[in-house]
Amino acid sequence: METLRILIADDESIIRLDLKKILENMGHKVVAEAGDGKTALELARKLMPDLAILDIKMPEMDGLDVAKTITEEKICPVLLLTAFSQDELIQRAKEAGVFAYLVKPFKEADLTPAIEIAISRYREFQALEAEIGSLQEKLETRKLVERAKGILMDKRGMKEQEAFRWIQLQSMHTRKPMREIAEAIILTQDLP
């Protein structure tokens, strides 16, 4: 397993100490510790750890609210390590985007697979988001090129294939993406 930079947050200092020792024995680096949720969130934003391990019940801000914000801000995956296993908390954890949930007391043997799964799922999630972003970009480019082709066909009397080829050639000659050429055509069309 790779060495991870981990943030741990639990209001009980003895739990933090034990968890830190276990994580360091596993080869990880604990980059920050917090005794309350607000501090944990500030540290996560500042340090951008590879993983945050949070307790649910903490002062200032509970671990589920911290997890939700960390997930929304795409800081890192969150593993909840808590003494509570009620259905309502598990449901809130799912809604907060938590990647793993462990109930105390735990052993190192429990922590290892939970960490690996959380990191793996988070990376899959990041890859899917990147792919979605790329597909959205391609779709937007295609829409712009189609609109620009329509303008060329309408204003210059070109056939569809001719208009596409003209945009393509302008792209190659200027070394600009077809999207930029299409945007320029659309912009000049909209000028009075």
CSV table of N, CA and C in Angstrom, one decimal, residues 39-126:
chain,number,residue,atom,x,y,z
A,39,THR,N,-12.2,22.7,13.1
A,39,THR,CA,-10.8,22.6,12.9
A,39,THR,C,-10.4,21.6,11.8
A,40,ALA,N,-11.1,20.5,11.8
A,40,ALA,CA,-10.8,19.4,10.8
A,40,ALA,C,-11.1,19.9,9.4
A,41,LEU,N,-12.1,20.6,9.2
A,41,LEU,CA,-12.5,21.2,7.9
A,41,LEU,C,-11.4,22.2,7.5
A,42,GLU,N,-11.0,23.1,8.4
A,42,GLU,CA,-10.0,24.1,8.1
A,42,GLU,C,-8.7,23.4,7.7
A,43,LEU,N,-8.3,22.4,8.4
A,43,LEU,CA,-7.1,21.7,8.1
A,43,LEU,C,-7.1,20.9,6.8
A,44,ALA,N,-8.3,20.4,6.5
A,44,ALA,CA,-8.5,19.6,5.2
A,44,ALA,C,-8.3,20.6,4.1
A,45,ARG,N,-8.9,21.8,4.2
A,45,ARG,CA,-8.8,22.8,3.1
A,45,ARG,C,-7.4,23.3,3.0
A,46,LYS,N,-6.7,23.4,4.0
A,46,LYS,CA,-5.3,24.0,4.0
A,46,LYS,C,-4.3,22.9,3.5
A,47,LEU,N,-4.4,21.7,4.0
A,47,LEU,CA,-3.4,20.7,3.8
A,47,LEU,C,-3.7,19.7,2.6
A,48,MET,N,-5.0,19.7,2.2
A,48,MET,CA,-5.4,18.8,1.1
A,48,MET,C,-4.8,17.4,1.3
A,49,PRO,N,-5.2,16.7,2.3
A,49,PRO,CA,-4.7,15.3,2.6
A,49,PRO,C,-5.2,14.3,1.6
A,50,ASP,N,-4.6,13.2,1.6
A,50,ASP,CA,-5.1,12.1,0.7
A,50,ASP,C,-6.3,11.4,1.2
A,51,LEU,N,-6.5,11.5,2.5
A,51,LEU,CA,-7.7,10.9,3.2
A,51,LEU,C,-8.0,11.6,4.5
A,52,ALA,N,-9.3,11.7,4.8
A,52,ALA,CA,-9.7,12.2,6.1
A,52,ALA,C,-10.4,11.1,6.9
A,53,ILE,N,-10.0,10.9,8.1
A,53,ILE,CA,-10.6,9.9,8.9
A,53,ILE,C,-11.3,10.7,10.0
A,54,LEU,N,-12.6,10.7,10.1
A,54,LEU,CA,-13.4,11.5,11.0
A,54,LEU,C,-14.3,10.7,11.9
A,55,ASP,N,-14.5,11.2,13.1
A,55,ASP,CA,-15.5,10.7,14.0
A,55,ASP,C,-16.8,11.4,13.7
A,56,ILE,N,-17.9,10.8,14.0
A,56,ILE,CA,-19.2,11.5,13.7
A,56,ILE,C,-19.5,12.6,14.8
A,57,LYS,N,-19.5,12.2,16.0
A,57,LYS,CA,-19.8,13.1,17.1
A,57,LYS,C,-18.6,13.9,17.5
A,58,MET,N,-18.6,15.2,17.1
A,58,MET,CA,-17.5,16.1,17.5
A,58,MET,C,-18.1,17.5,17.8
A,59,PRO,N,-17.4,18.3,18.6
A,59,PRO,CA,-17.9,19.6,18.9
A,59,PRO,C,-17.7,20.5,17.7
A,60,GLU,N,-18.4,21.7,17.7
A,60,GLU,CA,-18.3,22.7,16.7
A,60,GLU,C,-19.1,22.3,15.4
A,61,MET,N,-18.8,21.2,14.9
A,61,MET,CA,-19.4,20.7,13.6
A,61,MET,C,-19.2,19.2,13.6
A,62,ASP,N,-20.3,18.5,13.4
A,62,ASP,CA,-20.2,17.0,13.4
A,62,ASP,C,-19.5,16.5,12.2
A,63,GLY,N,-19.0,15.3,12.3
A,63,GLY,CA,-18.2,14.6,11.3
A,63,GLY,C,-18.9,14.5,9.9
A,64,LEU,N,-20.2,14.3,10.0
A,64,LEU,CA,-21.0,14.1,8.8
A,64,LEU,C,-21.1,15.4,8.0
A,65,ASP,N,-21.2,16.6,8.7
A,65,ASP,CA,-21.3,17.9,8.1
A,65,ASP,C,-19.9,18.2,7.5
A,66,VAL,N,-18.8,17.8,8.2
A,66,VAL,CA,-17.5,18.0,7.7
A,66,VAL,C,-17.3,17.2,6.4
A,67,ALA,N,-17.7,15.9,6.5
A,67,ALA,CA,-17.6,15.0,5.4
A,67,ALA,C,-18.3,15.5,4.1
A,68,LYS,N,-19.5,16.0,4.3
A,68,LYS,CA,-20.3,16.6,3.2
A,68,LYS,C,-19.5,17.7,2.5
A,69,THR,N,-19.0,18.6,3.3
A,69,THR,CA,-18.3,19.8,2.8
A,69,THR,C,-17.0,19.3,2.1
A,70,ILE,N,-16.2,18.4,2.7
A,70,ILE,CA,-15.0,17.9,2.1
A,70,ILE,C,-15.3,17.2,0.7
A,71,THR,N,-16.4,16.5,0.7
A,71,THR,CA,-16.8,15.8,-0.5
A,71,THR,C,-17.2,16.8,-1.6
A,72,GLU,N,-18.1,17.8,-1.2
A,72,GLU,CA,-18.5,18.8,-2.1
A,72,GLU,C,-17.4,19.6,-2.7
A,73,GLU,N,-16.4,19.9,-1.9
A,73,GLU,CA,-15.2,20.6,-2.3
A,73,GLU,C,-14.1,19.8,-3.0
A,74,LYS,N,-14.4,18.5,-3.1
A,74,LYS,CA,-13.5,17.5,-3.7
A,74,LYS,C,-12.1,17.6,-3.2
A,75,ILE,N,-12.0,17.6,-1.8
A,75,ILE,CA,-10.7,17.7,-1.2
A,75,ILE,C,-10.0,16.3,-1.1
A,76,CYS,N,-10.8,15.3,-0.6
A,76,CYS,CA,-10.2,14.0,-0.4
A,76,CYS,C,-11.4,13.0,0.0
A,77,PRO,N,-11.1,11.7,-0.1
A,77,PRO,CA,-12.1,10.8,0.4
A,77,PRO,C,-12.2,10.9,1.9
A,78,VAL,N,-13.4,10.5,2.4
A,78,VAL,CA,-13.6,10.5,3.9
A,78,VAL,C,-14.0,9.1,4.3
A,79,LEU,N,-13.3,8.7,5.4
A,79,LEU,CA,-13.6,7.4,6.1
A,79,LEU,C,-14.1,7.8,7.5
A,80,LEU,N,-15.3,7.4,7.8
A,80,LEU,CA,-15.9,7.6,9.1
A,80,LEU,C,-15.5,6.5,10.0
A,81,LEU,N,-15.0,6.9,11.2
A,81,LEU,CA,-14.6,5.9,12.2
A,81,LEU,C,-15.4,6.3,13.4
A,82,THR,N,-16.4,5.6,13.8
A,82,THR,CA,-17.3,6.0,14.8
A,82,THR,C,-17.8,4.9,15.7
A,83,ALA,N,-18.3,5.2,16.9
A,83,ALA,CA,-18.9,4.2,17.8
A,83,ALA,C,-20.4,4.0,17.4
A,84,PHE,N,-20.9,4.8,16.5
A,84,PHE,CA,-22.3,4.8,16.2
A,84,PHE,C,-22.6,4.1,14.9
A,85,SER,N,-23.6,3.3,14.9
A,85,SER,CA,-24.0,2.5,13.7
A,85,SER,C,-25.5,2.5,13.4
A,86,GLN,N,-26.2,3.5,13.9
A,86,GLN,CA,-27.6,3.6,13.7
A,86,GLN,C,-27.9,3.9,12.2
A,87,ASP,N,-29.0,3.3,11.7
A,87,ASP,CA,-29.4,3.4,10.3
A,87,ASP,C,-29.4,4.9,9.9
A,88,GLU,N,-29.9,5.8,10.7
A,88,GLU,CA,-30.1,7.2,10.4
A,88,GLU,C,-28.7,7.8,10.1
A,89,LEU,N,-27.7,7.4,10.9
A,89,LEU,CA,-26.3,8.0,10.7
A,89,LEU,C,-25.7,7.4,9.4
A,90,ILE,N,-25.9,6.1,9.2
A,90,ILE,CA,-25.4,5.5,8.0
A,90,ILE,C,-26.0,6.1,6.7
A,91,GLN,N,-27.3,6.4,6.8
A,91,GLN,CA,-28.0,7.1,5.7
A,91,GLN,C,-27.4,8.5,5.4
A,92,ARG,N,-27.2,9.2,6.5
A,92,ARG,CA,-26.6,10.6,6.4
A,92,ARG,C,-25.1,10.5,5.9
A,93,ALA,N,-24.4,9.4,6.2
A,93,ALA,CA,-23.1,9.2,5.7
A,93,ALA,C,-23.1,9.0,4.2
A,94,LYS,N,-24.0,8.2,3.8
A,94,LYS,CA,-24.2,8.0,2.3
A,94,LYS,C,-24.5,9.3,1.6
A,95,GLU,N,-25.4,10.1,2.2
A,95,GLU,CA,-25.7,11.3,1.6
A,95,GLU,C,-24.6,12.3,1.6
A,96,ALA,N,-23.7,12.2,2.5
A,96,ALA,CA,-22.5,13.1,2.7
A,96,ALA,C,-21.4,12.7,1.7
A,97,GLY,N,-21.5,11.6,1.1
A,97,GLY,CA,-20.5,11.1,0.1
A,97,GLY,C,-19.3,10.4,0.8
A,98,VAL,N,-19.6,9.8,1.9
A,98,VAL,CA,-18.5,9.1,2.7
A,98,VAL,C,-18.1,7.9,1.8
A,99,PHE,N,-16.8,7.6,1.8
A,99,PHE,CA,-16.3,6.5,1.0
A,99,PHE,C,-16.1,5.2,1.8
A,100,ALA,N,-16.1,5.3,3.1
A,100,ALA,CA,-16.0,4.1,4.0
A,100,ALA,C,-16.5,4.4,5.4
A,101,TYR,N,-16.9,3.4,6.1
A,101,TYR,CA,-17.6,3.6,7.4
A,101,TYR,C,-17.1,2.4,8.3
A,102,LEU,N,-16.4,2.7,9.3
A,102,LEU,CA,-15.9,1.7,10.3
A,102,LEU,C,-16.5,2.0,11.7
A,103,VAL,N,-16.9,1.0,12.4
A,103,VAL,CA,-17.5,1.1,13.7
A,103,VAL,C,-16.4,0.7,14.7
A,104,LYS,N,-16.2,1.6,15.7
A,104,LYS,CA,-15.3,1.3,16.8
A,104,LYS,C,-15.9,0.3,17.7
A,105,PRO,N,-15.1,-0.5,18.4
A,105,PRO,CA,-13.7,-0.6,18.3
A,105,PRO,C,-13.2,-1.3,17.0
A,106,PHE,N,-12.1,-0.9,16.6
A,106,PHE,CA,-11.6,-1.5,15.3
A,106,PHE,C,-10.2,-2.0,15.5
A,107,LYS,N,-9.7,-2.8,14.5
A,107,LYS,CA,-8.4,-3.3,14.5
A,107,LYS,C,-7.7,-2.8,13.3
A,108,GLU,N,-6.4,-2.9,13.2
A,108,GLU,CA,-5.6,-2.5,12.0
A,108,GLU,C,-6.1,-3.3,10.8
A,109,ALA,N,-6.4,-4.6,11.1
A,109,ALA,CA,-6.9,-5.5,10.0
A,109,ALA,C,-8.2,-4.9,9.4
A,110,ASP,N,-9.0,-4.2,10.2
A,110,ASP,CA,-10.2,-3.6,9.7
A,110,ASP,C,-9.9,-2.3,8.9
A,111,LEU,N,-9.0,-1.6,9.4
A,111,LEU,CA,-8.6,-0.3,8.8
A,111,LEU,C,-8.0,-0.4,7.4
A,112,THR,N,-7.1,-1.3,7.3
A,112,THR,CA,-6.4,-1.5,6.0
A,112,THR,C,-7.4,-1.6,4.8
A,113,PRO,N,-8.3,-2.5,4.8
A,113,PRO,CA,-9.2,-2.6,3.6
A,113,PRO,C,-10.1,-1.4,3.5
A,114,ALA,N,-10.5,-0.8,4.6
A,114,ALA,CA,-11.4,0.3,4.5
A,114,ALA,C,-10.7,1.5,3.8
A,115,ILE,N,-9.4,1.7,4.2
A,115,ILE,CA,-8.6,2.8,3.6
A,115,ILE,C,-8.4,2.5,2.1
A,116,GLU,N,-8.0,1.3,1.8
A,116,GLU,CA,-7.8,0.9,0.4
A,116,GLU,C,-9.0,1.1,-0.5
A,117,ILE,N,-10.2,0.7,0.0
A,117,ILE,CA,-11.4,0.8,-0.7
A,117,ILE,C,-11.8,2.3,-0.9
A,118,ALA,N,-11.7,3.0,0.2
A,118,ALA,CA,-12.0,4.5,0.1
A,118,ALA,C,-11.1,5.2,-0.9
A,119,ILE,N,-9.8,4.9,-0.9
A,119,ILE,CA,-8.9,5.6,-1.9
A,119,ILE,C,-9.3,5.1,-3.3
A,120,SER,N,-9.5,3.8,-3.5
A,120,SER,CA,-9.8,3.3,-4.8
A,120,SER,C,-11.1,3.8,-5.4
A,121,ARG,N,-12.2,3.9,-4.5
A,121,ARG,CA,-13.5,4.4,-5.0
A,121,ARG,C,-13.3,5.9,-5.3
A,122,TYR,N,-12.6,6.6,-4.5
A,122,TYR,CA,-12.4,8.1,-4.8
A,122,TYR,C,-11.7,8.3,-6.1
A,123,ARG,N,-10.7,7.5,-6.4
A,123,ARG,CA,-10.0,7.7,-7.7
A,123,ARG,C,-10.9,7.3,-8.8
A,124,GLU,N,-11.7,6.3,-8.7
A,124,GLU,CA,-12.7,5.9,-9.7
A,124,GLU,C,-13.7,7.1,-9.9
A,125,PHE,N,-14.1,7.7,-8.8
A,125,PHE,CA,-15.0,8.8,-8.9
A,125,PHE,C,-14.4,10.0,-9.6
A,126,GLN,N,-13.1,10.3,-9.3
A,126,GLN,CA,-12.4,11.4,-10.0
A,126,GLN,C,-12.2,11.1,-11.5
